[in-house]
Amino acid sequence: MNLRTPALFGAVLGVLAVPTLAAAADRECAQSPGKVIEVCVFTKDGSAFYEVSRAGKPVLAAAPLGLTFAGEPAARITALTAAKRGASDTTWEQPWGEQRVIRDNHSELTVSLAGDTPLSKTFDVTFRLFDDGLGFRYAYGAIPAGQNVSVTDDRTSFRPVGAYDAWWYEGLGQERDEYLYKQTDARRITLAETPLTLKRTAGNEAGGLYLSFHEAALVDFPSMLLAGDGAGTLKARLMPWQDGTLARKTGPFTTPWRTVLIGETAGALADSRIELNLNEPSKIADTSWIKPGKYVGVWWEMHLERSTWGSGPKHGANTANVERYMDFAAKYGFDGVLVEGWNEGWDGDWISNGEKFSFTKAYPDFDLKAITDYGKKKGVKLIGHNETAGAVPNYEAQLEDAMKLYESVGISQVKTGYVRHSGTILDQQGEKQWFAGQYMVRHNLHVAQVAAQHHISIDAHEPVKDTGLRRTWPNMLSREGARGQEFNAWGNPTNPPEHTTILPFTRMLGGPMDFTPGIFDVVHGKSELTRRGQSTLAVQLALYVVLYSPIQMAADLPENYEARPDAFQFIRDVPTDWETSKTLQGEIGDYIVTARQPRGGKDWFLGALTDETARKLTQKLDFLAPGKRYEAQIYADGPGADYITNTTALTVSKKVVTSKDSLDFDMAPGGGAAVRFKALD
Ligand code: NOJ
Ligand code: CA
């Protein structure tokens, strides 16, 4: 594989890098390029603090900075000894993504701080300021090369000014990130995962204010949770090793970026590109083999218990069944067929026996060579599946052989999985690991790197949260990391309608999600509402636009699609790679309207969702190209549709529109709308 050193794709707007070295002052401040965001750093009473304002008004009150190391007390930080400034305005191009060309316009302030312990004697904090938020990270550059150190505390805190509501779930739960969000006063946060999104509820005279805390470029470091103190301060809590240390590092080192998105609307958070801008450029020189696309799979039938992952009379991954899916994929233009349960190890209690999984040996009724040859004839790729059940040493031992085998038969995408309670993963030393501590952060990247050497892309389930690493490793195509569609098969309860109106403003701020939309028969024979999907058919279409992923599954059974060719047409038409994306309207947990333009295309696609409340929305079409006509193909909730009694009523209509028009959406309870704007000129 070709690796290259970081390089910008094209500095269309020119680079304005004018680093200046200022004499040390007690307090150093810097503003974002448009002077919207300001950060100030200072030392006081033995600590270093930063504070943030937006448009001249305080947003984050002074909060501490710095790490603590094993073997020495928490450092007293006594002085700010130097400040360096810079600015940069560039654009770069994604190989695939929600937006092809991304502008990275930021100013930068690096302060050097002096502490009274050997390891913190001098360290730097670099702030990158954008008009829609900021990131900052530590560089412990004075720790001698090769010296091993253990981080025992991260003092980084966030102190929002005013009263906020938050959407969150308890961190360190056994189901990792697969929980429903609760909305509470932010002061009630105990321990939350990031992205953690807040909406200001008081002190809001000049309009709305939304914040989201997360991190970017999480590499070789534990992932960060945020612990509340009951009074509104949120402090970093890193997922520990079993001995209680947080990160094991070798000097000198830098940390991931801690990020804060700041906007006047919820949509502004969703449209921020800070996350990607704070990651390094691609380390894969030739990305032409990395392909977005749509797929179907021998998957939902297992979740509905119509077939099994394990061997036996109901084994789903048999050659004939896979070829049936390949025929379906070829007929309707899908790129791939995911097949789960193809390999040895699924029989019995596989969750407890992950070390029995083979990643190269297929069950006898699954003929890998015949299937991939069949796929080649049909123009459809087999998508590999590696469920590890969290038995990481077993997977790592087979990883190279497995990827080599898959490459040899033409597989170019593998879905991985780590179904195991968080905190019970056993590493090579038999030490227990959290699902996103430093060990698993290393493992997840290692898998992507080995896969890249074999031209294979990864779709990780039960993953470490997304922190924008897809920029650096574009073969990290998508991941799960939230409650996905699978919960609508067997969840108790299943996902309520508001779930998918929360995700775009929380989980999705980290990056793409393999939610697996497109279930047409959400009821699947169940009588209880909370044991089956809670949405209308229009929602299942809208999700392809609202929840971004470069690979999207059409998750339902082939026969359910063939029974509804009217609705299925939208899934056939919708692409998964975009020129640009815009969140047009939205409130967290209530509704959202998203529009995206296909990469290199003239059409537009729109998705709208509401929660359990019926909602009428008017949407201006001013995102369309002025003066051009479009045929709006509208997939709306039909008469009587709602998520409880009538999930399948759908009206498909057509209308010629221009950018001067508006569309009215009359969304059912638990409903939505999907539109393709087909360019006519
Ligand atoms: C959980 C994943 O999210 C799901 O997609 C998969 O089918 C099962 N694990 C089995 O690997
Ligand atoms: Ca899962």
XYZ file of C-alpha atoms in Angstrom, residues 137-484:
348
model
C -5.191 19.712 22.256
C -2.203 19.203 24.482
C 1.363 18.590 23.372
C 3.609 17.217 26.083
C 6.653 17.854 23.967
C 9.196 18.123 26.764
C 8.800 14.544 27.987
C 12.030 12.869 26.834
C 11.796 10.654 23.773
C 11.150 7.053 24.723
C 10.119 7.758 28.312
C 6.989 5.830 29.274
C 4.378 7.775 31.184
C 0.879 7.011 32.460
C -1.873 9.606 32.442
C -3.924 9.388 35.639
C -6.226 12.403 35.209
C -7.412 14.726 32.483
C -8.333 18.014 34.116
C -9.987 19.395 30.967
C -13.416 20.753 31.843
C -16.227 22.587 30.105
C -18.306 25.145 31.980
C -21.267 26.328 29.895
C -22.611 29.727 30.985
C -26.387 29.723 31.540
C -28.934 26.935 31.732
C -28.998 24.128 29.193
C -30.881 20.993 28.306
C -28.808 18.001 27.225
C -29.461 14.850 25.177
C -27.427 12.019 26.619
C -27.258 8.499 28.020
C -25.186 7.080 30.820
C -21.569 6.384 29.780
C -19.816 3.068 30.540
C -23.057 1.100 30.229
C -22.687 -2.513 29.168
C -24.352 -1.905 25.789
C -21.684 0.661 24.882
C -23.377 3.390 22.793
C -26.595 1.504 22.109
C -28.967 3.423 24.357
C -31.921 5.737 23.947
C -31.173 9.385 24.639
C -32.815 11.173 27.513
C -33.367 14.909 27.576
C -32.625 16.525 30.948
C -31.322 19.715 32.464
C -27.578 19.591 31.726
C -26.872 19.832 35.455
C -28.317 16.331 35.826
C -25.653 14.744 33.636
C -23.774 12.123 35.616
C -21.493 10.557 33.000
C -22.177 11.150 29.316
C -20.732 9.932 26.040
C -19.744 12.414 23.371
C -20.829 13.994 21.076
C -22.764 15.560 23.947
C -25.200 18.189 22.689
C -26.712 21.005 24.745
C -29.399 23.568 23.991
C -29.560 26.767 25.983
C -32.817 27.206 27.886
C -32.132 30.450 29.761
C -29.839 33.425 29.328
C -30.860 33.331 25.717
C -31.947 36.896 24.992
C -30.169 37.124 21.644
C -31.611 33.882 20.252
C -30.810 30.194 20.444
C -27.501 28.696 21.416
C -26.444 25.102 20.875
C -23.223 23.443 21.984
C -21.739 20.060 21.308
C -18.683 18.621 23.038
C -16.693 15.853 21.403
C -13.183 15.023 20.273
C -11.364 14.728 16.954
C -8.568 12.416 15.816
C -8.853 9.908 18.647
C -5.638 7.948 18.066
C -3.730 5.928 20.681
C -5.598 7.512 23.564
C -8.661 6.471 25.571
C -11.961 7.931 24.488
C -13.368 10.803 26.529
C -16.573 10.778 28.513
C -17.885 13.836 30.338
C -18.748 13.728 34.030
C -21.182 16.272 35.483
C -20.690 17.821 38.923
C -24.377 18.613 39.506
C -23.800 22.324 38.938
C -23.234 22.348 35.176
C -19.486 21.734 34.911
C -18.494 18.812 32.691
C -15.118 17.224 33.279
C -13.223 14.849 30.984
C -13.256 11.244 32.200
C -11.132 8.948 30.035
C -12.012 5.263 29.672
C -9.399 3.591 31.888
C -7.194 0.531 31.741
C -7.978 -2.050 34.387
C -5.307 -0.682 36.762
C -7.033 2.697 36.749
C -4.499 4.500 34.582
C -6.070 6.275 31.665
C -3.488 6.450 28.903
C -0.139 4.741 28.485
C 2.063 6.965 26.394
C 5.679 7.379 25.402
C 7.133 10.870 25.359
C 6.798 13.229 23.633
C 3.122 13.017 22.692
C 0.043 15.003 21.698
C -3.546 14.240 22.661
C -6.653 14.104 20.470
C -8.452 17.425 19.961
C -11.201 18.299 22.409
C -13.897 20.009 20.345
C -16.754 22.410 20.996
C -19.288 23.226 18.283
C -21.184 26.458 18.889
C -24.173 27.550 16.808
C -27.421 29.474 16.892
C -29.370 26.554 15.436
C -29.202 22.816 15.894
C -28.625 22.557 12.142
C -25.467 24.678 12.403
C -23.928 21.940 14.548
C -24.862 19.286 11.998
C -23.344 21.309 9.144
C -20.056 22.061 10.912
C -16.958 20.470 9.373
C -14.662 21.083 12.367
C -14.505 17.380 13.107
C -12.981 16.563 9.723
C -10.798 19.668 9.614
C -9.071 18.636 12.838
C -8.032 15.259 11.431
C -4.898 14.650 9.381
C -5.126 14.329 5.581
C -5.391 10.875 4.055
C -2.554 8.464 4.647
C -3.847 6.331 1.787
C -2.450 7.786 -1.427
C -4.628 5.970 -3.937
C -8.191 5.969 -2.657
C -9.768 4.902 -5.949
C -10.548 1.429 -4.572
C -12.624 2.841 -1.707
C -16.215 2.885 -2.885
C -19.378 4.255 -1.338
C -22.542 2.447 -2.373
C -25.739 0.640 -1.481
C -26.084 -2.902 -0.293
C -28.575 -5.564 0.696
C -27.899 -8.506 2.943
C -28.638 -11.864 4.454
C -29.213 -10.018 7.688
C -32.743 -8.850 8.611
C -34.045 -12.391 8.156
C -31.746 -13.487 11.008
C -32.809 -10.593 13.210
C -36.433 -11.632 12.593
C -35.464 -15.226 13.455
C -36.523 -16.530 10.048
C -33.060 -17.942 9.548
C -30.027 -18.462 11.767
C -26.418 -17.293 11.916
C -25.443 -20.761 13.139
C -25.444 -23.937 11.053
C -28.465 -26.219 10.711
C -31.661 -26.455 8.710
C -32.375 -22.709 8.951
C -28.836 -21.538 8.164
C -29.200 -18.199 6.320
C -25.756 -18.037 4.737
C -26.198 -20.915 2.333
C -24.975 -20.593 -1.233
C -28.424 -20.705 -2.838
C -29.848 -18.065 -0.520
C -26.855 -15.780 -1.040
C -27.195 -16.146 -4.810
C -30.880 -15.224 -4.492
C -29.843 -11.965 -2.791
C -27.204 -11.420 -5.465
C -29.850 -11.784 -8.172
C -31.996 -9.242 -6.352
C -29.051 -6.854 -5.925
C -28.110 -7.112 -9.601
C -31.698 -6.598 -10.760
C -32.173 -3.418 -8.748
C -28.711 -1.879 -8.969
C -27.181 -2.568 -5.551
C -23.396 -2.811 -5.267
C -23.044 -5.453 -2.598
C -24.550 -8.269 -0.566
C -23.618 -8.548 3.105
C -23.681 -12.093 4.441
C -23.544 -12.812 8.161
C -23.157 -16.242 9.728
C -21.018 -17.566 6.846
C -18.069 -18.642 8.980
C -17.455 -21.229 11.670
C -18.053 -20.243 15.270
C -21.715 -19.204 15.412
C -23.103 -22.416 16.894
C -24.124 -22.301 20.539
C -23.569 -19.241 22.719
C -21.317 -17.306 20.332
C -21.313 -14.167 22.467
C -19.515 -16.059 25.247
C -17.303 -18.061 22.888
C -15.870 -15.484 20.524
C -12.491 -17.210 20.529
C -14.121 -20.015 18.493
C -14.740 -17.779 15.482
C -12.746 -18.593 12.385
C -12.460 -15.736 9.926
C -11.298 -17.913 7.077
C -13.272 -21.153 7.372
C -16.756 -21.096 5.900
C -19.605 -23.394 6.876
C -19.866 -26.272 4.355
C -23.073 -24.943 2.789
C -21.426 -21.585 2.021
C -19.141 -21.849 -1.008
C -17.048 -18.675 -0.882
C -15.431 -19.153 -4.270
C -18.665 -20.065 -6.056
C -20.470 -17.120 -4.466
C -17.834 -14.531 -5.292
C -17.547 -15.909 -8.855
C -21.326 -15.685 -9.177
C -21.193 -12.118 -7.896
C -18.520 -11.192 -10.442
C -20.767 -12.389 -13.254
C -23.616 -10.322 -11.853
C -21.572 -7.212 -11.021
C -22.305 -7.569 -7.306
C -19.708 -7.777 -4.528
C -19.862 -10.020 -1.513
C -19.489 -7.951 1.678
C -17.572 -9.813 4.356
C -18.589 -10.066 7.988
C -16.291 -10.483 10.992
C -18.245 -10.770 14.234
C -15.599 -11.055 16.941
C -17.864 -11.143 20.008
C -15.142 -8.976 21.525
C -12.572 -11.789 21.422
C -9.977 -9.379 20.118
C -6.815 -11.533 20.460
C -8.520 -14.261 18.397
C -9.384 -11.724 15.706
C -5.974 -10.068 15.666
C -4.279 -13.456 15.319
C -6.285 -14.165 12.146
C -6.586 -10.640 10.767
C -3.846 -10.728 8.151
C -4.837 -14.168 6.802
C -8.482 -13.184 6.736
C -7.971 -9.921 4.853
C -5.641 -11.693 2.418
C -8.273 -14.311 1.704
C -11.029 -11.728 1.219
C -8.891 -9.683 -1.153
C -8.095 -12.811 -3.167
C -11.789 -13.450 -3.852
C -12.599 -9.812 -4.626
C -14.206 -8.715 -1.354
C -13.601 -4.997 -0.804
C -15.715 -4.268 2.270
C -15.940 -5.997 5.632
C -18.407 -5.334 8.424
C -16.865 -5.967 11.833
C -18.630 -6.447 15.158
C -17.856 -6.532 18.871
C -20.983 -7.856 20.568
C -19.827 -8.120 24.148
C -20.578 -6.153 27.272
C -18.331 -3.136 27.552
C -15.623 -3.637 30.142
C -15.469 -7.407 29.634
C -13.319 -7.581 26.502
C -10.191 -9.605 27.351
C -6.895 -8.510 25.812
C -3.802 -10.640 25.099
C -2.808 -10.418 28.785
C -6.262 -11.462 29.976
C -6.836 -7.911 31.187
C -10.394 -6.589 30.970
C -10.976 -3.715 28.569
C -13.686 -1.145 27.924
C -15.000 -1.041 24.378
C -13.361 2.341 23.706
C -10.385 2.545 26.053
C -6.897 3.012 24.633
C -6.557 -0.710 23.868
C -9.688 -0.811 21.703
C -8.881 2.556 20.116
C -5.600 1.001 19.002
C -7.324 -2.187 17.872
C -9.972 -0.436 15.758
C -7.320 1.548 13.885
C -5.103 -1.512 13.519
C -7.942 -3.389 11.810
C -8.503 -0.505 9.389
C -4.788 -0.316 8.614
C -4.399 -4.042 7.936
C -7.585 -3.936 5.865
C -6.233 -0.983 3.850
C -3.170 -3.013 2.923
C -5.593 -5.429 1.255
C -7.788 -2.739 -0.334
C -10.624 -3.465 2.053
C -12.908 -0.916 3.686
C -14.393 -1.312 7.146
C -17.898 -0.841 8.525
C -17.482 -1.310 12.283
C -20.375 -2.223 14.552
C -20.097 -1.782 18.320
C -17.200 0.515 17.399
C -15.139 3.138 19.097
C -17.040 6.385 18.478
C -16.296 8.259 15.293
C -13.929 11.227 15.654
C -13.411 12.057 11.986
C -10.617 9.533 11.363
C -12.196 8.731 8.009
C -10.263 11.732 6.666
C -6.958 10.070 7.519
C -8.105 6.517 6.819
C -10.824 6.849 4.164
C -11.322 3.079 4.199
C -13.084 3.599 7.559
C -16.307 3.945 5.616
C -18.991 3.803 8.250
C -19.785 2.483 11.677
C -22.617 1.880 14.086
C -22.144 3.380 17.570
C -25.775 4.080 18.436
C -29.072 2.242 18.569
C -29.660 1.284 14.923
